[in-house]
Amino acid sequence: MSSTPENPRVVVIGAGIVGCSLADELSARGWTDITVLEQGPLPAPGGSTSHAPGLVFQTNPSKTLTALARYTVEKFTSLDVDGVSCFHQVGGLELATTPERLAELHRRAGYAASWGVRGEIVSAARCKELWPLIDESLVLGGFHTPDDGLARALLASRAQMARATARGARFLERHTVTGIEQEGGRVTAVVTDRGTFPADHVVSAAGFWGPVIGRMAGVDVPLQPLAHQYARTMPLPELSGATAEASKPILRFQDRDLYFREHTDRIGIGSYAHRPLPVDPFAVLSYDEARARNMDMPSSFPFTEEDWASSWADCRQLMPALREAGIEAGFNGVFSFTPDGMPVLGESRRLRGFWLAEAVWVTHSAGVAKAVAEWMVDGRPSLDLHECDLTRFEEAQRSPSYVLERGAQQFVEVYDVIHPLQPMESPRPLRVSPFHTRQQQLGAYFLEGGGWERPHWYEANAPLVDALGPLPARDAWSARHWSPIAAAEAKATREGVALYDMTPLRRLEVTGPGSLAFLDRMTSNNLRKKPGAVTYTLLLDEAGGIRSDLTVARLAPDRFQVGANSPADLDRLLRHAPADVHVRDITSGTCCVGVWGPLARDLVQPLTPDDFSHEAFGYFRAKETYIGHVPVTAMRLSYVGELGWELYTTADLGLRLWDTLWEAGRELGVIAAGRSAFNSLRLEKGYRAWGVDMTDEHDPFEAGVGFAVRMDRDDFVGKAALAGKGEATRRLTPLLLDDPAAVVLGREPVYAGGLPAGYVTSASYGYTLGRCVAYAWLPAGLPTGTGVHIEYLGEKVPATVADEPLFDPKMTRIRR
């Protein structure tokens, strides 16, 4: 069959649950020239799918992962093989045996309500009813999700294989991939030990073999396989006579890193309690080699008894029926982890037409396949996938040692109670700004993001807390990774002047004769301004979704500095840049200090030969000048709602810049301030954070950034889609909590009229306002003053819809 744009040649590498699901999803959309290559025998080729216990718990702190799991449940429930459903909806039950875990289950119930999953917190007695074998005296409560259950992964693979085959796809077993051919930066074919297969698109759905396929293509796949213990008991008298595969909910005992499912009259037990057992994907045996060594399959390693003892003791404590039982069989199953625990999805820019659908668990398999199929066929997925995008990792996060260490830590933390601000402990420090030494001297409390050490507050400012008066007490969860010093730093910024390290924010340089036309076409606002202008604009996709928000400074006719959000922004610009435009990331070679507060001009004006008055250096303007001996690019921007500048210089001069500002600011009472205060101040002003408050699932008008869209100018990416949109049905809405002592953190469900209506995106205590500020996606049209409730740890916290901006609505503090 010859290739056509409407029906290109697709080769999928791997016929596990992801590859089979993808073939089904692609063929359902009209792409039928699909070849799925598998090195093992079908339908059980020996990868992770072949041994997966099939537990599907939909609820996740990630809205994206929850949506992927929901679709997987929906689809597998609709499939059957010979009358046997591909999904056994027995429900799910998570147990709490400590107060900390019970609080976590309340948070999980909140996620479920936010993302549309049915679930409820239940009593210990109800847990006992659902799972009679447990010792009720150990249990404080549980989280019951009736729509969760068991995915029959091999059956689902067979069902989707049959559907795809009926549409024209073919599945070839015993074909080992040995190479990826390419020409002119595009994939052209897949080479196997049994022939070469021409291709316009190649998808690596090889599971823990992903890095092996990636190396053939010259594409980095940041994935670490690890082995995980699974055991099956001998038949239990308490389950004698059972005929169904399972009748009780799948069970999690996360306080001991354990999960359970029935196998008719036996119980299967999985443990994450053991030491990480990393596996080299390049050393995994082939199917036949594994069988020759008496292994069931390449993904099934011998059971390590020495790692089992403590977990077995915990099992028998939870379930007295196991105290006289034995283990019938066990194995260590291999599956994939990434440095952040998310899948790796998308098309490589370095090798166009080469796609990754890797590090995907059965739980999310059909959802991932649908999203990737949409991406391939329609040009974009209908679901926000920025958390899964293959471009999301920094270069510093792609080394094999980093991927191994962080992947192993993700295994350790699978069932841990993780605070949203909790950083990995190692390897740190990895990336530091030129100011790091000074920050340490000031007692910075560092958290980490993108590999960067980021100060959240400074112990040197602790004496300022005494002048604040009493602050509302916080519960243990919201007090974690927080300090009242943040309130003092926010106050000092509002009343004096503070230095903020903005170095971790991404900076791109765009140059060349076509740079203006290129950026003007790629973004939503008008960039055709004279050099010295700074413009807030949006990077949209073809459907009008917000891929990022940018600040673009025109420093010369053909030279721009772009403030961006993630590596994906660089990747998107590089994909579309014409030959006469050069785009490069300058973040690592530069640094930035934000100087903000009413006294900011008093600090910087004596240090520069240029006029920094409002008349000479207006808001959203840029100027290349000097601060003391240091050449800087000064931009009059403020993300905290106060007068000030962002001062950029090269990394080698960064420490000199900091010291110059610090020494000059002593008599003004200058302080260093951290991201905790920064987040509070930006929410008081209503400034959005891309990836948290808005993503490509949202358009600019419903997200409240329509002012950055100029529909009256020449064509730009997303314009046509925006022109065709009707009235918004949802809005990013500011809320003020009614109780001055109440705090929420984000991702909590919001109730209007007693019914779930949306969810919180960002939240922080507004120290200037004396209330917690929360932004939430809610139905459009809720008038100011409308009362709603935010569910926090099982309690309904009253809040009120407010007008924005909440602070300084006339912008007089910034423009002075």
Coordinates of C-alpha atoms in Angstrom, one line a residue, residues 223-757:
L223 CA 13.3 6.0 31.6
Q224 CA 14.6 3.6 34.2
P225 CA 13.2 0.0 34.5
L226 CA 12.9 -1.4 38.0
A227 CA 11.8 -4.8 39.3
H228 CA 8.9 -5.0 41.7
Q229 CA 7.9 -7.9 43.9
Y230 CA 4.6 -9.8 43.4
A231 CA 3.6 -12.9 45.2
R232 CA 0.6 -15.2 45.2
T233 CA -0.6 -17.1 48.3
M234 CA -1.6 -20.7 48.5
P235 CA -5.4 -21.3 48.5
L236 CA -7.0 -19.8 51.6
P237 CA -9.8 -21.6 53.5
E238 CA -11.5 -18.3 53.9
L239 CA -11.9 -18.0 50.1
S240 CA -12.7 -21.7 49.4
G241 CA -15.6 -22.1 47.0
A242 CA -14.9 -18.8 45.2
T243 CA -15.5 -19.0 41.5
A244 CA -15.1 -15.4 40.4
E245 CA -11.7 -14.1 39.6
A246 CA -12.3 -11.4 42.2
S247 CA -15.3 -10.2 44.3
K248 CA -13.7 -7.7 46.6
P249 CA -12.2 -4.3 45.8
I250 CA -8.6 -4.0 44.9
L251 CA -6.9 -3.1 48.1
R252 CA -4.0 -0.7 49.0
F253 CA -2.2 -0.7 52.3
Q254 CA 0.0 2.2 51.5
D255 CA 1.3 2.7 55.0
R256 CA 3.3 -0.5 54.4
D257 CA 3.8 -0.1 50.6
L258 CA 1.5 -3.0 49.8
Y259 CA -1.4 -3.8 47.5
F260 CA -3.7 -6.8 47.2
R261 CA -6.0 -8.4 44.8
E262 CA -7.9 -11.7 44.7
H263 CA -7.0 -14.6 42.3
T264 CA -10.2 -16.7 43.0
D265 CA -9.2 -18.5 46.2
R266 CA -5.8 -17.0 46.5
I267 CA -4.5 -13.5 47.1
G268 CA -2.0 -11.7 45.0
I269 CA 0.3 -9.2 46.9
G270 CA 2.5 -6.5 45.4
S271 CA 5.2 -4.8 47.5
Y272 CA 7.1 -1.5 47.0
A273 CA 8.6 -1.8 50.4
H274 CA 11.9 -3.4 49.2
R275 CA 15.1 -1.8 48.0
P276 CA 15.0 -0.4 44.5
L277 CA 16.0 -3.1 42.0
P278 CA 17.1 -1.3 38.8
V279 CA 17.3 -3.2 35.6
D280 CA 19.6 -2.4 32.6
P281 CA 17.3 -2.3 29.6
F282 CA 20.2 -3.1 27.3
A283 CA 20.9 -6.4 29.2
V284 CA 17.3 -7.8 29.4
L285 CA 17.1 -11.2 27.8
S286 CA 15.1 -11.9 24.7
Y287 CA 11.9 -14.0 25.1
D288 CA 13.6 -17.2 24.0
E289 CA 16.7 -16.6 26.1
A290 CA 14.5 -16.0 29.2
R291 CA 12.6 -19.2 28.6
A292 CA 15.9 -21.1 28.2
R293 CA 16.9 -19.9 31.6
N294 CA 13.6 -21.1 33.2
M295 CA 12.2 -17.6 33.4
D296 CA 8.5 -17.2 32.5
M297 CA 9.3 -14.1 30.3
P298 CA 11.9 -11.4 29.9
S299 CA 10.0 -9.1 32.3
S300 CA 9.7 -11.6 35.1
F301 CA 12.8 -11.9 37.3
P302 CA 13.4 -14.4 40.0
F303 CA 11.7 -13.7 43.4
T304 CA 14.1 -12.2 45.9
E305 CA 13.2 -13.8 49.2
E306 CA 15.5 -11.6 51.2
D307 CA 13.3 -8.6 50.2
W308 CA 10.1 -10.3 51.2
A309 CA 10.2 -10.9 54.9
S310 CA 9.2 -7.5 56.3
S311 CA 6.3 -7.2 53.7
W312 CA 5.1 -10.7 54.6
A313 CA 5.0 -9.8 58.3
D314 CA 3.0 -6.6 57.5
C315 CA 0.6 -8.7 55.3
R316 CA -0.1 -11.2 58.1
Q317 CA -0.6 -8.4 60.6
L318 CA -3.2 -6.8 58.4
M319 CA -4.9 -10.1 57.5
P320 CA -4.9 -12.7 60.2
A321 CA -6.0 -15.3 57.7
L322 CA -2.5 -15.1 56.1
R323 CA -0.7 -16.1 59.4
E324 CA -1.1 -19.8 58.5
A325 CA -0.8 -19.4 54.8
G326 CA 2.2 -19.8 52.5
I327 CA 3.4 -18.3 49.3
E328 CA 2.7 -20.4 46.2
A329 CA 4.7 -18.4 43.7
G330 CA 6.4 -15.1 43.4
F331 CA 8.4 -13.0 40.9
N332 CA 10.0 -9.6 40.4
G333 CA 8.2 -7.9 37.5
V334 CA 10.0 -5.2 35.6
F335 CA 8.3 -1.9 34.7
S336 CA 9.2 1.7 33.9
F337 CA 9.9 4.8 36.0
T338 CA 10.9 8.3 34.9
P339 CA 12.5 11.0 37.1
D340 CA 9.1 12.5 37.9
G341 CA 7.0 9.4 37.6
M342 CA 5.1 10.5 34.5
P343 CA 4.9 9.0 31.1
V344 CA 7.1 10.2 28.2
L345 CA 5.0 11.1 25.2
G346 CA 5.3 13.0 22.0
E347 CA 7.2 13.4 18.7
S348 CA 11.0 14.0 18.7
R349 CA 12.1 17.3 17.1
R350 CA 15.5 15.8 16.2
L351 CA 13.9 12.9 14.3
R352 CA 10.6 14.0 12.9
G353 CA 8.0 11.2 12.7
F354 CA 9.6 9.3 15.6
W355 CA 7.1 9.2 18.5
L356 CA 7.4 8.0 22.1
A357 CA 4.6 6.4 24.1
E358 CA 6.8 5.2 27.0
A359 CA 6.7 4.7 30.7
V360 CA 3.0 4.0 30.6
W361 CA 1.3 1.7 33.1
V362 CA -1.7 -0.4 32.3
T363 CA -3.8 2.1 34.4
H364 CA -3.3 4.8 31.8
S365 CA -2.7 2.8 28.7
A366 CA -5.8 3.3 26.6
G367 CA -5.9 7.0 27.6
V368 CA -2.4 7.5 26.5
A369 CA -3.1 5.7 23.2
K370 CA -6.1 8.0 22.5
A371 CA -4.1 11.1 23.3
V372 CA -1.1 10.1 21.2
A373 CA -3.4 9.1 18.3
E374 CA -5.1 12.5 18.4
W375 CA -1.7 14.1 18.5
M376 CA -0.6 12.2 15.4
V377 CA -3.8 12.5 13.4
D378 CA -5.2 15.9 14.4
G379 CA -1.9 17.6 15.4
R380 CA -2.8 18.0 19.1
P381 CA -4.3 15.9 21.8
S382 CA -7.6 16.9 23.3
L383 CA -6.1 16.6 26.8
D384 CA -3.3 18.7 28.3
L385 CA -0.2 16.6 28.3
H386 CA 2.5 19.1 29.3
E387 CA 3.3 16.9 32.4
C388 CA 4.0 14.0 30.1
D389 CA 5.7 15.8 27.2
L390 CA 9.1 14.3 26.2
T391 CA 10.6 17.8 26.1
R392 CA 9.8 18.6 29.7
F393 CA 13.2 17.5 31.2
E394 CA 16.1 19.9 31.4
E395 CA 19.4 18.8 29.9
A396 CA 20.7 18.5 33.5
Q397 CA 18.0 16.0 34.2
R398 CA 18.7 13.6 31.3
S399 CA 22.0 12.1 32.4
P400 CA 21.9 8.3 32.9
S401 CA 22.9 8.7 36.5
Y402 CA 20.2 11.3 37.2
V403 CA 17.5 9.1 35.5
L404 CA 18.7 6.1 37.5
E405 CA 18.7 7.9 40.9
R406 CA 15.4 9.8 40.4
G407 CA 13.7 6.8 38.9
A408 CA 14.7 4.6 41.8
Q409 CA 13.4 7.3 44.2
Q410 CA 10.1 7.4 42.4
F411 CA 9.8 3.7 43.1
V412 CA 10.5 4.2 46.8
E413 CA 7.9 7.0 46.9
V414 CA 5.1 5.3 45.0
Y415 CA 2.9 5.1 48.1
D416 CA 4.5 7.9 50.2
V417 CA 2.5 10.9 51.3
I418 CA 4.1 13.6 49.1
H419 CA 3.6 17.3 49.8
P420 CA 3.1 19.4 46.6
L421 CA 6.2 21.4 47.5
Q422 CA 8.3 18.4 48.6
P423 CA 11.5 18.3 46.6
M424 CA 13.7 15.3 45.8
E425 CA 16.6 15.1 48.2
S426 CA 19.3 14.0 45.7
P427 CA 21.1 14.9 43.6
R428 CA 21.2 18.4 45.1
P429 CA 22.4 21.0 44.6
L430 CA 22.4 20.5 40.9
R431 CA 21.8 23.9 39.4
V432 CA 22.5 27.1 41.3
S433 CA 22.3 30.7 40.4
P434 CA 25.4 33.0 40.8
F435 CA 23.8 34.3 44.0
H436 CA 23.7 30.9 45.7
T437 CA 26.6 31.6 48.2
R438 CA 24.9 34.9 49.3
Q439 CA 21.6 33.1 49.7
Q440 CA 23.2 30.5 51.9
Q441 CA 24.7 33.2 54.0
L442 CA 21.3 34.6 54.5
G443 CA 19.9 31.3 55.6
A444 CA 17.8 30.5 52.5
Y445 CA 15.4 27.6 52.7
F446 CA 15.8 26.0 49.4
L447 CA 13.3 23.9 47.4
E448 CA 13.9 22.6 44.0
G449 CA 12.4 22.9 40.6
G450 CA 13.8 22.0 37.2
G451 CA 17.0 21.1 38.9
W452 CA 17.4 24.7 40.3
E453 CA 17.8 25.5 43.9
R454 CA 15.1 28.1 44.7
P455 CA 15.0 30.1 47.9
H456 CA 11.5 30.1 49.4
W457 CA 12.4 32.3 52.4
Y458 CA 15.4 33.5 54.3
E459 CA 16.1 32.9 58.0
A460 CA 17.9 36.3 58.0
N461 CA 14.4 37.9 57.9
A462 CA 13.1 36.1 60.9
P463 CA 13.4 39.3 63.1
L464 CA 10.9 41.0 60.8
V465 CA 8.2 38.5 61.9
D466 CA 7.8 40.1 65.3
A467 CA 6.5 43.3 63.7
L468 CA 3.7 41.5 61.9
G469 CA 1.4 40.8 64.8
P470 CA -0.2 37.3 65.2
L471 CA -0.6 35.2 62.0
P472 CA -3.4 32.6 61.7
A473 CA -2.3 29.2 62.9
R474 CA -1.7 26.6 60.2
D475 CA -2.5 22.9 60.2
A476 CA 0.5 20.5 59.9
W477 CA 0.0 20.0 56.1
S478 CA -0.2 23.6 55.1
A479 CA 2.6 24.5 57.5
R480 CA 5.0 22.1 55.7
H481 CA 7.6 23.9 53.6
W482 CA 6.2 27.2 54.8
S483 CA 7.3 29.8 57.3
P484 CA 5.8 33.0 58.7
I485 CA 8.9 34.7 57.4
A486 CA 7.2 34.6 54.0
A487 CA 4.6 37.1 55.4
A488 CA 7.4 39.4 56.6
E489 CA 9.1 39.2 53.2
A490 CA 5.8 40.0 51.4
K491 CA 5.2 43.0 53.7
A492 CA 8.8 44.3 53.1
T493 CA 8.2 44.1 49.4
R494 CA 5.0 46.0 49.7
E495 CA 6.5 48.7 51.9
G496 CA 10.2 48.8 51.1
V497 CA 12.4 47.0 48.5
A498 CA 13.4 43.3 48.1
L499 CA 15.7 41.3 45.8
Y500 CA 14.2 38.2 44.2
D501 CA 16.3 35.6 42.4
M502 CA 14.6 35.1 39.0
T503 CA 17.4 33.2 37.4
P504 CA 15.5 29.9 37.1
L505 CA 13.0 31.5 34.8
R506 CA 13.7 30.4 31.2
R507 CA 15.3 33.0 28.8
L508 CA 15.5 32.5 25.0
E509 CA 17.3 34.7 22.5
V510 CA 15.7 35.0 19.0
T511 CA 17.7 36.7 16.3
G512 CA 17.9 37.1 12.6
P513 CA 16.3 39.0 9.7
G514 CA 13.0 37.0 10.0
S515 CA 12.8 37.1 13.8
L516 CA 10.0 39.8 14.1
A517 CA 7.8 38.2 11.5
F518 CA 8.4 34.7 13.1
L519 CA 7.5 35.8 16.6
D520 CA 4.6 37.9 15.4
R521 CA 3.2 34.8 13.6
M522 CA 3.8 32.4 16.5
T523 CA 2.3 34.6 19.3
S524 CA -1.0 36.4 19.9
N525 CA -0.1 40.0 20.8
N526 CA 1.3 42.8 18.6
L527 CA 5.1 42.7 18.6
R528 CA 5.6 45.2 15.9
K529 CA 6.9 47.9 18.3
K530 CA 10.1 49.9 18.4
P531 CA 13.2 48.4 20.1
G532 CA 12.9 48.9 23.8
A533 CA 9.3 47.6 24.0
V534 CA 8.3 44.6 26.1
T535 CA 5.1 42.7 25.3
Y536 CA 3.2 40.1 27.3
T537 CA 1.9 37.6 24.7
L538 CA 0.7 34.0 24.4
L539 CA 2.0 31.0 22.5
L540 CA -1.1 29.3 21.3
D541 CA -1.7 26.1 19.5
E542 CA -3.8 25.8 16.3
A543 CA -7.0 25.2 18.4
G544 CA -6.4 28.4 20.4
G545 CA -5.2 26.6 23.5
I546 CA -2.6 28.3 25.7
R547 CA 0.7 26.5 25.2
S548 CA 2.6 29.1 27.2
D549 CA 2.7 32.8 28.1
L550 CA 5.7 34.8 27.2
T551 CA 7.3 38.2 27.7
V552 CA 9.0 39.3 24.6
A553 CA 11.5 42.2 24.8
R554 CA 12.6 43.8 21.5
L555 CA 16.2 44.8 22.2
A556 CA 17.2 45.6 18.6
P557 CA 15.4 45.4 15.2
D558 CA 16.4 41.8 14.8
R559 CA 17.1 40.7 18.4
F560 CA 14.6 39.6 21.0
Q561 CA 14.8 38.2 24.5
V562 CA 11.9 35.9 25.3
G563 CA 10.9 35.0 28.9
A564 CA 9.4 31.5 28.6
N565 CA 8.2 28.7 30.9
S566 CA 9.6 25.3 29.9
P567 CA 11.9 23.4 27.5
A568 CA 8.7 22.8 25.5
D569 CA 8.6 26.5 24.5
L570 CA 12.1 26.3 23.1
D571 CA 11.2 23.0 21.3
R572 CA 8.1 24.6 19.7
L573 CA 9.9 27.6 18.5
L574 CA 12.7 25.6 17.1
R575 CA 10.3 23.3 15.3
H576 CA 8.8 26.3 13.4
A577 CA 11.7 28.7 13.0
P578 CA 12.6 29.5 9.4
A579 CA 16.2 29.4 8.1
D580 CA 16.7 33.1 8.7
V581 CA 15.8 32.9 12.4
H582 CA 18.1 31.6 15.2
V583 CA 16.6 30.5 18.5
R584 CA 18.8 29.6 21.5
D585 CA 18.4 29.1 25.2
I586 CA 20.5 31.6 27.2
T587 CA 19.2 30.7 30.7
S588 CA 22.3 28.9 31.9
G589 CA 24.7 31.7 30.8
T590 CA 22.7 34.5 32.3
C591 CA 21.0 35.4 35.6
C592 CA 18.3 37.8 36.8
V593 CA 17.5 39.8 39.9
G594 CA 14.0 41.2 40.5
V595 CA 14.2 44.5 42.3
W596 CA 10.7 45.3 43.5
G597 CA 9.0 47.5 46.0
P598 CA 8.1 51.2 46.5
L599 CA 11.8 52.0 47.1
A600 CA 13.1 50.1 44.0
R601 CA 13.8 53.3 42.1
D602 CA 15.6 54.8 45.2
L603 CA 17.9 51.7 45.0
V604 CA 18.7 51.4 41.4
Q605 CA 18.7 55.1 40.2
P606 CA 22.0 56.1 41.9
L607 CA 23.7 53.0 40.4
T608 CA 23.0 53.7 36.8
P609 CA 23.9 56.4 34.3
D610 CA 20.4 56.2 32.7
D611 CA 17.2 57.9 33.8
F612 CA 15.0 55.4 35.5
S613 CA 12.1 57.8 36.1
H614 CA 8.6 56.8 35.1
E615 CA 8.6 59.3 32.3
A616 CA 12.0 58.1 30.9
F617 CA 11.6 54.4 31.6
G618 CA 8.0 53.4 31.4
Y619 CA 6.2 50.2 32.4
F620 CA 6.9 47.3 29.9
R621 CA 10.0 48.9 28.6
A622 CA 13.5 47.5 28.3
K623 CA 16.9 49.3 28.3
E624 CA 20.5 48.0 28.1
T625 CA 22.5 49.9 30.7
Y626 CA 24.8 49.5 33.6
I627 CA 24.3 48.9 37.3
G628 CA 27.5 50.0 38.9
H629 CA 30.2 48.1 36.9
V630 CA 27.8 45.5 35.6
P631 CA 26.2 45.7 32.1
V632 CA 22.5 44.7 32.4
T633 CA 19.4 44.5 30.4
A634 CA 16.8 46.2 32.6
M635 CA 13.1 45.4 32.0
R636 CA 10.5 47.3 33.8
L637 CA 8.3 44.4 34.7
S638 CA 6.7 43.3 38.0
Y639 CA 5.2 39.9 38.8
V640 CA 4.5 41.0 42.4
G641 CA 2.5 44.2 41.7
E642 CA 5.0 46.7 42.8
L643 CA 7.4 49.2 41.2
G644 CA 10.6 47.6 40.0
W645 CA 12.8 46.0 37.4
E646 CA 14.1 42.7 36.3
L647 CA 17.9 43.1 35.9
Y648 CA 19.6 40.6 33.6
T649 CA 23.3 40.0 33.2
T650 CA 25.7 37.3 32.3
A651 CA 26.3 34.5 34.9
D652 CA 29.9 35.6 35.5
L653 CA 28.8 39.0 36.6
G654 CA 25.9 37.9 38.6
L655 CA 27.5 37.9 42.0
R656 CA 28.9 41.4 41.4
L657 CA 25.4 42.5 40.5
W658 CA 23.9 41.1 43.6
D659 CA 26.6 42.6 45.8
T660 CA 26.2 46.0 44.2
L661 CA 22.5 46.1 44.8
W662 CA 22.8 44.7 48.3
E663 CA 25.4 47.2 49.4
A664 CA 23.5 50.2 47.9
G665 CA 20.3 49.0 49.5
R666 CA 21.5 48.6 53.0
E667 CA 20.4 52.1 54.0
L668 CA 17.0 51.5 52.4
G669 CA 16.5 48.3 54.4
V670 CA 16.7 46.0 51.4
I671 CA 16.0 42.3 52.0
A672 CA 16.3 39.1 49.9
A673 CA 12.8 37.5 49.5
G674 CA 11.8 34.1 48.4
R675 CA 9.3 32.3 46.2
S676 CA 6.8 31.8 49.0
A677 CA 6.3 35.6 49.3
F678 CA 6.5 35.9 45.5
N679 CA 3.6 33.5 45.0
S680 CA 1.4 35.3 47.6
L681 CA 2.1 38.6 45.9
R682 CA 1.4 37.5 42.4
L683 CA -1.9 35.9 43.4
E684 CA -3.0 39.1 45.0
K685 CA -2.5 40.7 41.6
G686 CA -4.2 37.9 39.8
Y687 CA -1.1 37.0 37.7
R688 CA -1.5 33.6 36.1
A689 CA 1.1 30.8 36.3
W690 CA 1.1 28.7 33.1
G691 CA 0.9 24.9 33.7
V692 CA -1.0 25.5 36.9
D693 CA -3.7 28.1 36.3
M694 CA -4.0 27.6 32.5
T695 CA -2.8 25.1 29.9
D696 CA -3.6 24.3 26.3
E697 CA -6.9 23.0 27.5
H698 CA -7.9 26.6 28.0
D699 CA -8.4 29.6 25.7
P700 CA -7.2 33.1 26.6
F701 CA -10.6 34.6 27.1
E702 CA -11.8 32.1 29.6
A703 CA -8.4 32.1 31.4
G704 CA -8.6 35.9 31.8
V705 CA -5.6 36.8 29.6
G706 CA -7.6 37.8 26.5
F707 CA -5.9 41.2 26.7
A708 CA -2.8 39.6 25.3
V709 CA -4.7 38.6 22.1
R710 CA -5.0 41.1 19.2
M711 CA -7.6 39.7 16.9
D712 CA -7.4 42.8 14.7
R713 CA -4.0 42.1 13.4
D714 CA -2.5 39.8 10.8
D715 CA -2.9 36.0 11.1
F716 CA -1.2 34.2 14.0
V717 CA -1.3 30.6 15.2
G718 CA -4.7 30.0 16.9
K719 CA -6.4 33.1 15.5
A720 CA -8.9 31.3 13.3
A721 CA -9.9 28.9 16.2
L722 CA -10.4 31.8 18.6
A723 CA -12.6 33.6 16.1
G724 CA -14.9 30.6 15.9
K725 CA -15.3 30.2 19.6
G726 CA -18.6 30.9 21.2
E727 CA -19.3 32.3 24.7
A728 CA -17.2 30.8 27.4
T729 CA -18.8 28.3 29.7
R730 CA -16.1 28.4 32.3
R731 CA -13.8 31.0 33.8
L732 CA -10.7 31.1 35.9
T733 CA -12.3 32.8 38.9
P734 CA -10.7 34.5 41.9
L735 CA -12.0 33.4 45.3
L736 CA -11.3 34.9 48.8
L737 CA -11.8 32.5 51.7
D738 CA -14.2 33.9 54.2
D739 CA -12.3 32.8 57.3
P740 CA -9.1 34.8 57.8
A741 CA -7.5 31.7 59.4
A742 CA -8.4 29.3 56.6
V743 CA -5.8 28.1 54.0
V744 CA -6.0 25.9 50.9
L745 CA -3.2 24.8 48.7
G746 CA -4.5 23.9 45.3
R747 CA -6.3 21.1 43.5
E748 CA -9.2 21.1 46.0
P749 CA -12.8 20.7 44.7
V750 CA -15.1 23.7 44.7
Y751 CA -18.8 23.3 45.4
A752 CA -21.5 25.8 44.2
G753 CA -25.0 25.2 45.4
G754 CA -23.8 22.1 47.2
L755 CA -22.6 20.4 44.0
P756 CA -19.1 20.0 42.6
A757 CA -18.5 22.9 40.2

